[in-house]
Amino acid sequence: MSGEDFMEINKAGITSVPAAPIGAGLYASCSVSDTASYTAIHTRTVKVPGKLYILGEYAVVDGYPAIIAPVDRYLTVTVSSYGGEGSPNGTVADTSVREDSETFARGKDALPAAADASAEAVISSSLFPDEECRIPLNRFIQEASFYGKVPGRIRTHTDWGRMAKVGTAACVALEYLSEKSIPLQPCTIAIDSQLDDKNSGRKYGLGSSGAAVVGVIKGILEFYADLYPAVSRETFVNELVVYKLSALALLALGDNGSYGDVACCSYCRPVYYVRPDMQWLKDHANLPVAAVLNSEWPKLQIRPLAISQNITFITGWTGNPASSAKLVEAVGSYKQVCSDDFEEYCRGVARCADIFARCCAGLRTADIQHALAAISDASQLMHGLSDAVEKYYYNGDDSAGLSGAQETSMKIETDTLKELIDIAERYGLAGKVSGAGGGDCGIAAGADLTRDIIEDVQESWEAAGIISADFTVMRC
């Protein structure tokens, strides 16, 4: 699919896109499928890919660009209307609602659905089979705005901590639809993830939490787009809307990341990404969700990319999951004391991201080599940042009382990741940590790699205790 088929957002506001038939056009790459007709029981399934960072880690949190690409591992979300014995009761939405109808225009006071107090959206996940999140739908009619009122909107059978992100994502999407005067109906939302190791359950670092947020929001929006075919799809579902709703959900939970993972997952393809002005976003937190979405988000850039098919990525997994939040916090402490050094790192990484974005789709040998050199240069910059952060914690007051395991957790480029990079470079490839480091994945990239070279790299990794990942980077 060509880049012209996708929106390019620069200093983004809402950009309308042509309506697309279900499962086609803009939405085909996200594997949207329809499994039922418009009857009392309706089901919509969406598949959202995991992601890997190619360039821009840590710098992206400070507003510098990053390159993020999806992988062919997916999280699946299925949204279904209630049906069958034992299902909760509730009012089914009126499928005759049109965008120009009186009900659509008059707002919440006219909403006929979810009047029954038992009407709920019920979320379950294969990751937490003993828990579910139950969201009463009439709260979106009786109360003003959801945003900033997360705890009062979500009720679970157990402590809602592990379901917080997906529950919040559902609430933000439902509030948005309610503000758009879309009648709500009771539904179930089932999440199934393939983004973690199927044998141990350990995380690869593919952004499973962000993918779950995107999947829940996109699943809900697609589900309602089916129920109200007379309402134009671009009214409430496109990639940018999905990204913005996902970002608002994470912001409501105090997420300290860049939201680059949800940008990549929302667009389902590689992106050049610059995060929005977070202070502006926080300052507008009390506005209705739809009002925030319809505003231009300062500094936000999401530009879909097509990476040259001549560039091959090989991914290795250390077998040790990392805590991105802890590492981001550690780097944050370092940059407060060593701001000039961190700024130099960020500027260098930004140059690498810009070079890669300009060259990654080029067909000339020089373009490909420049793109690979940008990965190598960024790897050297991250190596320097890792050493600096480790030295800061080892010599500073923050190291007092840390155990050996805690000191190790402050390393971005662990010994295993260093070995992964060294092996890649021995074969003439560009090797690099992917993501926050401290474990998880690393990548090796080269031009026109033969099967023999790929297998040699993977065998060398495996001899060093590095697991060759059974997923690949999606380049377009």
Short mmCIF file of C-alpha atoms in Angstrom, two decimals:
data_model
loop_
_atom_site.label_atom_id
_atom_site.label_comp_id
_atom_site.label_asym_id
_atom_site.label_seq_id
_atom_site.Cartn_x
_atom_site.Cartn_y
_atom_site.Cartn_z
CA MET A 1 0.00 0.00 0.00
CA SER A 2 1.43 3.35 -0.98
CA GLY A 3 2.02 6.20 1.42
CA GLU A 4 -0.62 8.22 -0.45
CA ASP A 5 -3.28 5.91 0.98
CA PHE A 6 -2.57 7.15 4.46
CA MET A 7 -2.92 10.48 6.25
CA GLU A 8 0.23 12.42 6.98
CA ILE A 9 -0.16 14.56 10.06
CA ASN A 10 2.19 17.50 10.58
CA LYS A 11 1.51 19.78 13.57
CA ALA A 12 -1.64 17.76 13.65
CA GLY A 13 -5.24 18.63 13.87
CA ILE A 14 -8.10 16.42 12.75
CA THR A 15 -7.69 15.64 9.07
CA SER A 16 -10.68 14.06 7.39
CA VAL A 17 -10.16 11.05 5.18
CA PRO A 18 -12.43 9.44 2.61
CA ALA A 19 -14.87 6.92 4.02
CA ALA A 20 -13.73 3.37 3.40
CA PRO A 21 -15.70 0.15 3.13
CA ILE A 22 -15.34 -2.21 6.06
CA GLY A 23 -12.10 -4.17 5.89
CA ALA A 24 -10.71 -2.12 3.02
CA GLY A 25 -8.74 1.01 2.30
CA LEU A 26 -7.30 2.68 5.38
CA TYR A 27 -8.51 -0.07 7.66
CA ALA A 28 -7.37 -3.14 5.76
CA SER A 29 -3.85 -3.14 7.23
CA CYS A 30 -5.29 -3.43 10.75
CA SER A 31 -7.13 -6.62 9.83
CA VAL A 32 -10.62 -5.47 10.72
CA SER A 33 -13.16 -8.22 10.20
CA ASP A 34 -16.94 -8.45 10.46
CA THR A 35 -18.30 -11.70 11.85
CA ALA A 36 -22.04 -10.97 12.13
CA SER A 37 -24.80 -9.06 10.42
CA TYR A 38 -26.76 -6.16 11.90
CA THR A 39 -28.93 -8.23 14.22
CA ALA A 40 -29.39 -8.42 17.98
CA ILE A 41 -25.91 -9.95 18.23
CA HIS A 42 -23.16 -8.10 16.39
CA THR A 43 -19.42 -8.71 16.57
CA ARG A 44 -16.42 -6.72 15.40
CA THR A 45 -12.84 -7.93 15.66
CA VAL A 46 -9.69 -5.84 15.19
CA LYS A 47 -6.05 -6.87 15.22
CA VAL A 48 -3.41 -4.42 16.41
CA PRO A 49 0.33 -5.07 15.86
CA GLY A 50 3.07 -4.80 18.41
CA LYS A 51 5.90 -2.35 17.79
CA LEU A 52 9.67 -1.95 17.90
CA TYR A 53 11.60 1.29 18.15
CA ILE A 54 14.09 1.74 15.33
CA LEU A 55 15.38 5.16 16.42
CA GLY A 56 14.69 7.86 18.97
CA GLU A 57 14.46 6.18 22.36
CA TYR A 58 14.42 8.56 25.35
CA ALA A 59 14.81 11.60 23.11
CA VAL A 60 11.20 11.12 21.99
CA VAL A 61 9.99 11.78 25.54
CA ASP A 62 11.54 15.26 25.30
CA GLY A 63 9.85 16.11 22.01
CA TYR A 64 12.45 14.85 19.53
CA PRO A 65 11.54 12.57 16.60
CA ALA A 66 11.49 8.79 16.67
CA ILE A 67 11.07 6.02 14.10
CA ILE A 68 8.78 3.23 15.27
CA ALA A 69 7.73 0.18 13.24
CA PRO A 70 5.06 -2.49 13.75
CA VAL A 71 5.82 -6.21 13.89
CA ASP A 72 3.78 -9.16 12.70
CA ARG A 73 2.67 -10.16 16.19
CA TYR A 74 -0.81 -9.06 17.15
CA LEU A 75 -3.22 -8.29 19.92
CA THR A 76 -6.83 -9.10 19.04
CA VAL A 77 -9.88 -7.31 20.45
CA THR A 78 -13.42 -8.58 19.84
CA VAL A 79 -16.38 -6.36 20.70
CA SER A 80 -19.80 -8.05 20.76
CA SER A 81 -23.30 -6.95 21.63
CA TYR A 82 -24.94 -8.97 24.37
CA GLY A 83 -26.82 -12.09 23.48
CA GLY A 84 -27.56 -15.49 24.93
CA GLU A 85 -28.78 -16.79 28.25
CA GLY A 86 -27.14 -15.26 31.29
CA SER A 87 -26.00 -12.11 29.52
CA PRO A 88 -26.54 -8.76 31.29
CA ASN A 89 -29.57 -6.80 30.19
CA GLY A 90 -29.60 -3.44 28.48
CA THR A 91 -31.12 -1.38 25.72
CA VAL A 92 -29.93 -2.16 22.20
CA ALA A 93 -28.97 0.88 20.15
CA ASP A 94 -31.26 2.23 17.46
CA THR A 95 -29.55 1.49 14.14
CA SER A 96 -31.63 4.10 12.38
CA VAL A 97 -29.65 6.99 13.88
CA ARG A 98 -28.24 9.27 11.19
CA GLU A 99 -25.68 12.02 11.44
CA ASP A 100 -28.30 14.59 10.47
CA SER A 101 -31.05 13.13 12.66
CA GLU A 102 -32.69 14.96 15.54
CA THR A 103 -31.29 12.42 18.03
CA PHE A 104 -27.77 12.84 16.68
CA ALA A 105 -28.01 16.64 16.78
CA ARG A 106 -29.64 17.15 20.15
CA GLY A 107 -26.93 15.53 22.25
CA LYS A 108 -26.96 13.45 25.42
CA ASP A 109 -30.42 14.42 26.62
CA ALA A 110 -31.88 12.62 23.62
CA LEU A 111 -29.90 9.38 23.94
CA PRO A 112 -32.35 6.46 24.09
CA ALA A 113 -29.82 3.73 24.86
CA ALA A 114 -28.34 2.53 28.14
CA ALA A 115 -31.30 3.80 30.18
CA ASP A 116 -31.32 0.50 32.03
CA ALA A 117 -29.00 0.73 35.03
CA SER A 118 -27.74 -2.79 34.32
CA ALA A 119 -26.43 -1.89 30.85
CA GLU A 120 -22.65 -2.34 30.88
CA ALA A 121 -19.55 -2.75 28.79
CA VAL A 122 -17.70 -5.76 30.20
CA ILE A 123 -13.99 -6.20 29.45
CA SER A 124 -12.06 -9.46 29.81
CA SER A 125 -8.49 -10.37 28.88
CA SER A 126 -6.65 -13.61 28.26
CA LEU A 127 -3.76 -12.09 30.24
CA PHE A 128 -5.89 -11.80 33.40
CA PRO A 129 -8.49 -14.57 33.11
CA ASP A 130 -9.64 -14.18 36.73
CA GLU A 131 -10.57 -10.51 36.35
CA GLU A 132 -12.97 -8.38 34.38
CA CYS A 133 -13.82 -4.71 34.18
CA ARG A 134 -17.48 -3.64 34.22
CA ILE A 135 -18.41 -0.16 33.03
CA PRO A 136 -22.02 1.07 33.59
CA LEU A 137 -23.10 2.83 30.41
CA ASN A 138 -25.69 5.15 31.93
CA ARG A 139 -22.90 7.07 33.65
CA PHE A 140 -21.97 8.53 30.30
CA ILE A 141 -25.46 10.03 30.06
CA GLN A 142 -25.99 11.16 33.64
CA GLU A 143 -22.61 12.76 34.25
CA ALA A 144 -20.87 15.56 32.40
CA SER A 145 -17.40 14.59 31.16
CA PHE A 146 -15.36 11.47 31.81
CA TYR A 147 -11.95 13.00 31.39
CA GLY A 148 -10.08 13.28 34.66
CA LYS A 149 -12.60 11.09 36.53
CA VAL A 150 -11.17 7.66 35.85
CA PRO A 151 -11.65 5.95 39.26
CA GLY A 152 -15.35 6.86 39.46
CA ARG A 153 -16.04 5.41 36.04
CA ILE A 154 -14.51 1.96 36.42
CA ARG A 155 -15.65 -0.90 38.60
CA THR A 156 -14.07 -4.37 38.59
CA HIS A 157 -14.60 -7.57 40.54
CA THR A 158 -11.12 -7.22 42.04
CA ASP A 159 -8.75 -4.30 42.43
CA TRP A 160 -8.84 -2.65 39.00
CA GLY A 161 -5.10 -2.01 38.80
CA ARG A 162 -4.24 -4.62 36.17
CA MET A 163 -7.24 -3.67 34.05
CA ALA A 164 -6.74 0.08 34.49
CA LYS A 165 -5.40 0.85 31.03
CA VAL A 166 -7.98 -1.09 29.03
CA GLY A 167 -10.82 0.06 31.28
CA THR A 168 -9.75 3.67 30.91
CA ALA A 169 -9.40 3.23 27.14
CA ALA A 170 -12.96 1.91 26.91
CA CYS A 171 -14.27 4.79 29.04
CA VAL A 172 -12.58 7.42 26.88
CA ALA A 173 -13.95 5.85 23.67
CA LEU A 174 -17.47 5.53 25.10
CA GLU A 175 -17.44 9.09 26.40
CA TYR A 176 -16.33 10.30 22.96
CA LEU A 177 -19.17 8.44 21.26
CA SER A 178 -21.63 9.71 23.84
CA GLU A 179 -20.50 13.29 23.22
CA LYS A 180 -21.05 12.61 19.53
CA SER A 181 -24.65 11.58 20.43
CA ILE A 182 -24.09 7.98 19.40
CA PRO A 183 -26.49 5.78 21.44
CA LEU A 184 -24.53 3.34 23.57
CA GLN A 185 -25.40 -0.32 23.92
CA PRO A 186 -24.19 -3.06 26.26
CA CYS A 187 -21.31 -5.07 24.91
CA THR A 188 -18.48 -7.41 25.80
CA ILE A 189 -14.87 -6.58 24.93
CA ALA A 190 -12.53 -9.58 24.81
CA ILE A 191 -8.74 -9.08 24.55
CA ASP A 192 -6.33 -11.79 23.41
CA SER A 193 -2.62 -10.98 23.14
CA GLN A 194 0.15 -12.70 21.18
CA LEU A 195 2.66 -9.97 22.07
CA ASP A 196 4.28 -11.86 24.95
CA ASP A 197 6.31 -15.07 24.99
CA LYS A 198 3.83 -17.91 24.58
CA ASN A 199 5.87 -20.31 26.72
CA SER A 200 6.89 -18.17 29.70
CA GLY A 201 4.42 -15.29 29.45
CA ARG A 202 7.32 -12.83 29.71
CA LYS A 203 7.14 -9.59 27.76
CA TYR A 204 9.17 -9.04 24.59
CA GLY A 205 8.90 -5.27 24.83
CA LEU A 206 6.50 -5.02 21.90
CA GLY A 207 4.26 -2.49 23.61
CA SER A 208 1.48 -4.87 24.64
CA SER A 209 -0.05 -2.33 27.02
CA GLY A 210 -0.19 0.36 24.35
CA ALA A 211 -1.53 -2.12 21.80
CA ALA A 212 -4.29 -3.11 24.23
CA VAL A 213 -5.31 0.54 24.66
CA VAL A 214 -5.37 1.06 20.89
CA GLY A 215 -7.17 -2.24 20.29
CA VAL A 216 -9.96 -1.52 22.78
CA ILE A 217 -10.52 1.98 21.41
CA LYS A 218 -10.39 0.93 17.75
CA GLY A 219 -12.59 -2.09 18.43
CA ILE A 220 -15.26 0.04 20.09
CA LEU A 221 -15.18 2.68 17.34
CA GLU A 222 -15.39 0.08 14.57
CA PHE A 223 -18.21 -1.72 16.41
CA TYR A 224 -20.29 1.47 16.53
CA ALA A 225 -19.38 2.42 12.98
CA ASP A 226 -21.00 -0.86 11.92
CA LEU A 227 -24.11 -0.27 14.01
CA TYR A 228 -24.70 3.19 12.52
CA PRO A 229 -23.73 2.90 8.85
CA ALA A 230 -25.62 6.10 8.02
CA VAL A 231 -23.15 8.08 10.14
CA SER A 232 -20.03 8.74 8.07
CA ARG A 233 -17.07 6.72 9.35
CA GLU A 234 -14.71 9.70 9.45
CA THR A 235 -17.09 11.31 11.94
CA PHE A 236 -15.61 9.16 14.70
CA VAL A 237 -13.04 6.66 13.42
CA ASN A 238 -9.71 7.17 11.67
CA GLU A 239 -6.09 6.58 12.66
CA LEU A 240 -5.59 10.01 14.18
CA VAL A 241 -8.77 9.78 16.26
CA VAL A 242 -7.64 6.39 17.56
CA TYR A 243 -4.22 7.79 18.45
CA LYS A 244 -5.63 10.84 20.20
CA LEU A 245 -8.14 8.85 22.25
CA SER A 246 -5.36 6.42 23.21
CA ALA A 247 -3.09 9.27 24.25
CA LEU A 248 -5.87 10.80 26.37
CA ALA A 249 -6.45 7.48 28.11
CA LEU A 250 -2.75 7.14 28.95
CA LEU A 251 -2.55 10.76 30.07
CA ALA A 252 -5.51 10.22 32.40
CA LEU A 253 -3.53 7.44 34.07
CA GLY A 254 -0.40 9.57 34.51
CA ASP A 255 1.62 7.66 31.91
CA ASN A 256 5.14 9.15 31.61
CA GLY A 257 5.95 7.80 28.15
CA SER A 258 5.97 9.40 24.72
CA TYR A 259 2.85 7.65 23.31
CA GLY A 260 4.95 6.63 20.32
CA ASP A 261 3.82 3.04 20.73
CA VAL A 262 0.16 3.99 20.37
CA ALA A 263 0.99 6.12 17.31
CA CYS A 264 2.58 3.13 15.58
CA CYS A 265 -0.20 0.75 16.65
CA SER A 266 -2.91 3.21 15.58
CA TYR A 267 -1.47 3.59 12.08
CA CYS A 268 -0.39 -0.07 11.75
CA ARG A 269 2.73 0.88 9.83
CA PRO A 270 6.14 2.54 10.40
CA VAL A 271 5.88 6.15 11.50
CA TYR A 272 8.04 9.21 11.99
CA TYR A 273 6.71 10.51 15.29
CA VAL A 274 7.02 13.62 17.44
CA ARG A 275 4.98 13.70 20.63
CA PRO A 276 2.51 16.54 21.28
CA ASP A 277 3.13 19.42 23.66
CA MET A 278 2.32 17.65 26.92
CA GLN A 279 1.81 20.83 28.91
CA TRP A 280 -0.79 21.98 26.39
CA LEU A 281 -2.51 18.60 26.64
CA LYS A 282 -2.57 18.70 30.43
CA ASP A 283 -3.87 22.27 30.40
CA HIS A 284 -6.85 21.14 28.30
CA ALA A 285 -7.59 18.01 30.34
CA ASN A 286 -10.90 19.34 31.69
CA LEU A 287 -12.45 19.87 28.27
CA PRO A 288 -14.85 17.28 26.86
CA VAL A 289 -13.08 14.50 25.00
CA ALA A 290 -14.48 15.52 21.60
CA ALA A 291 -13.34 19.10 22.12
CA VAL A 292 -9.78 17.99 22.85
CA LEU A 293 -9.79 15.75 19.77
CA ASN A 294 -11.06 18.50 17.50
CA SER A 295 -8.32 20.86 18.63
CA GLU A 296 -4.96 21.09 16.92
CA TRP A 297 -2.36 19.39 19.12
CA PRO A 298 0.76 21.58 19.11
CA LYS A 299 4.00 19.91 18.02
CA LEU A 300 2.37 16.55 17.23
CA GLN A 301 3.70 14.87 14.10
CA ILE A 302 2.75 11.42 12.82
CA ARG A 303 4.09 10.69 9.35
CA PRO A 304 3.66 7.16 7.96
CA LEU A 305 6.79 5.77 6.29
CA ALA A 306 7.60 2.99 3.86
CA ILE A 307 10.97 1.44 4.71
CA SER A 308 12.95 0.09 1.77
CA GLN A 309 12.34 -3.59 1.07
CA ASN A 310 16.10 -3.90 0.63
CA ILE A 311 16.62 -3.34 4.36
CA THR A 312 16.28 -6.51 6.43
CA PHE A 313 15.72 -6.44 10.19
CA ILE A 314 16.61 -9.32 12.50
CA THR A 315 15.30 -9.19 16.05
CA GLY A 316 16.86 -10.80 19.09
CA TRP A 317 15.29 -11.14 22.54
CA THR A 318 17.37 -11.17 25.72
CA GLY A 319 14.80 -13.26 27.60
CA ASN A 320 14.67 -10.58 30.30
CA PRO A 321 11.71 -8.19 30.30
CA ALA A 322 12.49 -4.57 31.17
CA SER A 323 10.56 -1.93 33.06
CA SER A 324 10.35 1.03 30.69
CA ALA A 325 8.80 3.26 33.35
CA LYS A 326 11.72 2.72 35.75
CA LEU A 327 14.32 3.35 33.08
CA VAL A 328 12.55 6.48 31.84
CA GLU A 329 12.51 7.70 35.44
CA ALA A 330 16.22 6.91 35.83
CA VAL A 331 17.12 8.79 32.66
CA GLY A 332 14.89 11.63 33.81
CA SER A 333 16.91 11.95 37.02
CA TYR A 334 20.16 11.90 35.04
CA LYS A 335 19.07 14.61 32.60
CA GLN A 336 18.09 16.96 35.42
CA VAL A 337 21.71 16.97 36.59
CA CYS A 338 23.43 16.53 33.22
CA SER A 339 21.03 18.48 31.01
CA ASP A 340 23.63 19.61 28.46
CA ASP A 341 24.90 16.08 27.89
CA PHE A 342 21.38 14.72 27.54
CA GLU A 343 20.48 17.51 25.12
CA GLU A 344 23.48 16.58 22.99
CA TYR A 345 22.27 12.97 22.91
CA CYS A 346 18.79 14.10 21.87
CA ARG A 347 20.04 16.33 19.06
CA GLY A 348 22.22 13.52 17.74
CA VAL A 349 19.36 11.03 17.78
CA ALA A 350 17.09 13.55 16.07
CA ARG A 351 19.60 13.88 13.22
CA CYS A 352 19.66 10.10 12.87
CA ALA A 353 15.86 9.91 12.75
CA ASP A 354 15.64 12.65 10.12
CA ILE A 355 18.31 10.98 7.96
CA PHE A 356 16.57 7.62 8.23
CA ALA A 357 13.18 9.11 7.36
CA ARG A 358 14.63 10.76 4.24
CA CYS A 359 16.52 7.68 3.10
CA CYS A 360 14.52 4.65 4.25
CA ALA A 361 12.31 4.49 1.15
CA GLY A 362 15.10 5.28 -1.30
CA LEU A 363 16.03 2.71 -3.91
CA ARG A 364 19.60 3.87 -4.44
CA THR A 365 22.39 2.00 -2.67
CA ALA A 366 23.54 5.28 -1.13
CA ASP A 367 20.10 5.86 0.41
CA ILE A 368 20.05 2.43 2.02
CA GLN A 369 23.58 2.79 3.37
CA HIS A 370 22.78 6.19 4.86
CA ALA A 371 19.70 4.73 6.56
CA LEU A 372 21.77 1.88 8.03
CA ALA A 373 24.49 4.31 9.10
CA ALA A 374 21.83 6.32 10.96
CA ILE A 375 20.96 3.20 12.98
CA SER A 376 24.64 2.58 13.78
CA ASP A 377 25.17 6.20 14.81
CA ALA A 378 22.10 6.11 17.04
CA SER A 379 23.39 2.91 18.61
CA GLN A 380 26.65 4.61 19.53
CA LEU A 381 24.73 7.51 21.04
CA MET A 382 22.62 5.15 23.12
CA HIS A 383 25.76 3.32 24.24
CA GLY A 384 27.13 6.62 25.50
CA LEU A 385 23.85 7.46 27.24
CA SER A 386 23.79 4.04 28.91
CA ASP A 387 27.33 4.49 30.26
CA ALA A 388 26.55 8.01 31.45
CA VAL A 389 23.36 7.00 33.29
CA GLU A 390 25.09 4.02 34.88
CA LYS A 391 28.02 6.19 35.99
CA TYR A 392 25.63 8.82 37.36
CA TYR A 393 23.83 6.27 39.51
CA TYR A 394 27.02 4.54 40.60
CA ASN A 395 28.73 7.78 41.69
CA GLY A 396 25.69 9.81 42.78
CA ASP A 397 23.63 9.79 45.92
CA ASP A 398 20.87 7.90 44.13
CA SER A 399 23.00 4.75 44.21
CA ALA A 400 22.97 4.60 48.00
CA GLY A 401 21.20 1.53 49.22
CA LEU A 402 20.68 -0.02 45.79
CA SER A 403 21.06 -3.76 45.57
CA GLY A 404 23.10 -5.36 42.80
CA ALA A 405 19.91 -6.21 40.92
CA GLN A 406 18.69 -2.64 41.19
CA GLU A 407 22.01 -1.29 39.90
CA THR A 408 21.80 -3.65 36.95
CA SER A 409 18.27 -2.43 36.22
CA MET A 410 19.67 1.07 35.66
CA LYS A 411 21.65 -0.12 32.63
CA ILE A 412 20.06 0.72 29.31
CA GLU A 413 22.51 -1.39 27.35
CA THR A 414 22.87 -4.57 29.40
CA ASP A 415 25.73 -7.03 28.87
CA THR A 416 23.42 -9.26 26.84
CA LEU A 417 22.32 -6.39 24.63
CA LYS A 418 25.95 -5.37 24.13
CA GLU A 419 26.70 -8.91 22.99
CA LEU A 420 23.74 -8.79 20.61
CA ILE A 421 25.09 -5.58 19.07
CA ASP A 422 28.68 -6.86 18.89
CA ILE A 423 27.59 -10.00 17.05
CA ALA A 424 25.56 -7.97 14.56
CA GLU A 425 28.52 -5.71 13.87
CA ARG A 426 30.85 -8.69 13.34
CA TYR A 427 28.62 -9.65 10.42
CA GLY A 428 28.70 -6.12 9.03
CA LEU A 429 25.21 -5.21 10.25
CA ALA A 430 23.93 -2.24 12.22
CA GLY A 431 23.08 -3.41 15.72
CA LYS A 432 21.08 -1.47 18.27
CA VAL A 433 18.97 -1.66 21.42
CA SER A 434 15.28 -1.36 20.56
CA GLY A 435 13.17 0.45 23.14
CA ALA A 436 14.06 1.47 26.66
CA GLY A 437 16.72 -1.22 27.05
CA GLY A 438 17.46 -2.93 30.33
CA GLY A 439 16.46 -6.18 28.63
CA ASP A 440 13.80 -6.92 26.01
CA CYS A 441 14.88 -6.71 22.36
CA GLY A 442 17.68 -5.55 20.12
CA ILE A 443 17.77 -5.33 16.35
CA ALA A 444 20.26 -5.94 13.58
CA ALA A 445 19.74 -4.32 10.18
CA GLY A 446 21.48 -4.85 6.86
CA ALA A 447 21.03 -4.46 3.13
CA ASP A 448 19.95 -7.35 0.88
CA LEU A 449 20.79 -9.99 3.46
CA THR A 450 20.97 -13.59 2.32
CA ARG A 451 19.32 -16.40 4.24
CA ASP A 452 22.79 -17.71 5.16
CA ILE A 453 23.79 -14.41 6.81
CA ILE A 454 20.52 -14.21 8.71
CA GLU A 455 20.90 -17.76 10.00
CA ASP A 456 24.55 -17.16 10.95
CA VAL A 457 23.58 -14.12 13.02
CA GLN A 458 20.74 -15.98 14.70
CA GLU A 459 22.95 -18.98 15.50
CA SER A 460 25.61 -16.72 17.00
CA TRP A 461 22.97 -14.96 19.09
CA GLU A 462 21.57 -18.23 20.33
CA ALA A 463 25.05 -19.42 21.29
CA ALA A 464 25.28 -16.27 23.44
CA GLY A 465 21.92 -16.97 25.08
CA ILE A 466 19.96 -14.53 22.92
CA ILE A 467 16.67 -15.82 21.56
CA SER A 468 15.93 -15.21 17.87
CA ALA A 469 12.47 -13.69 17.73
CA ASP A 470 9.86 -15.39 15.54
CA PHE A 471 8.40 -12.08 14.36
CA THR A 472 9.57 -9.56 11.78
CA VAL A 473 9.45 -5.80 11.34
CA MET A 474 6.71 -4.65 8.96
CA ARG A 475 8.26 -2.13 6.56
CA CYS A 476 5.15 -0.60 5.04
#
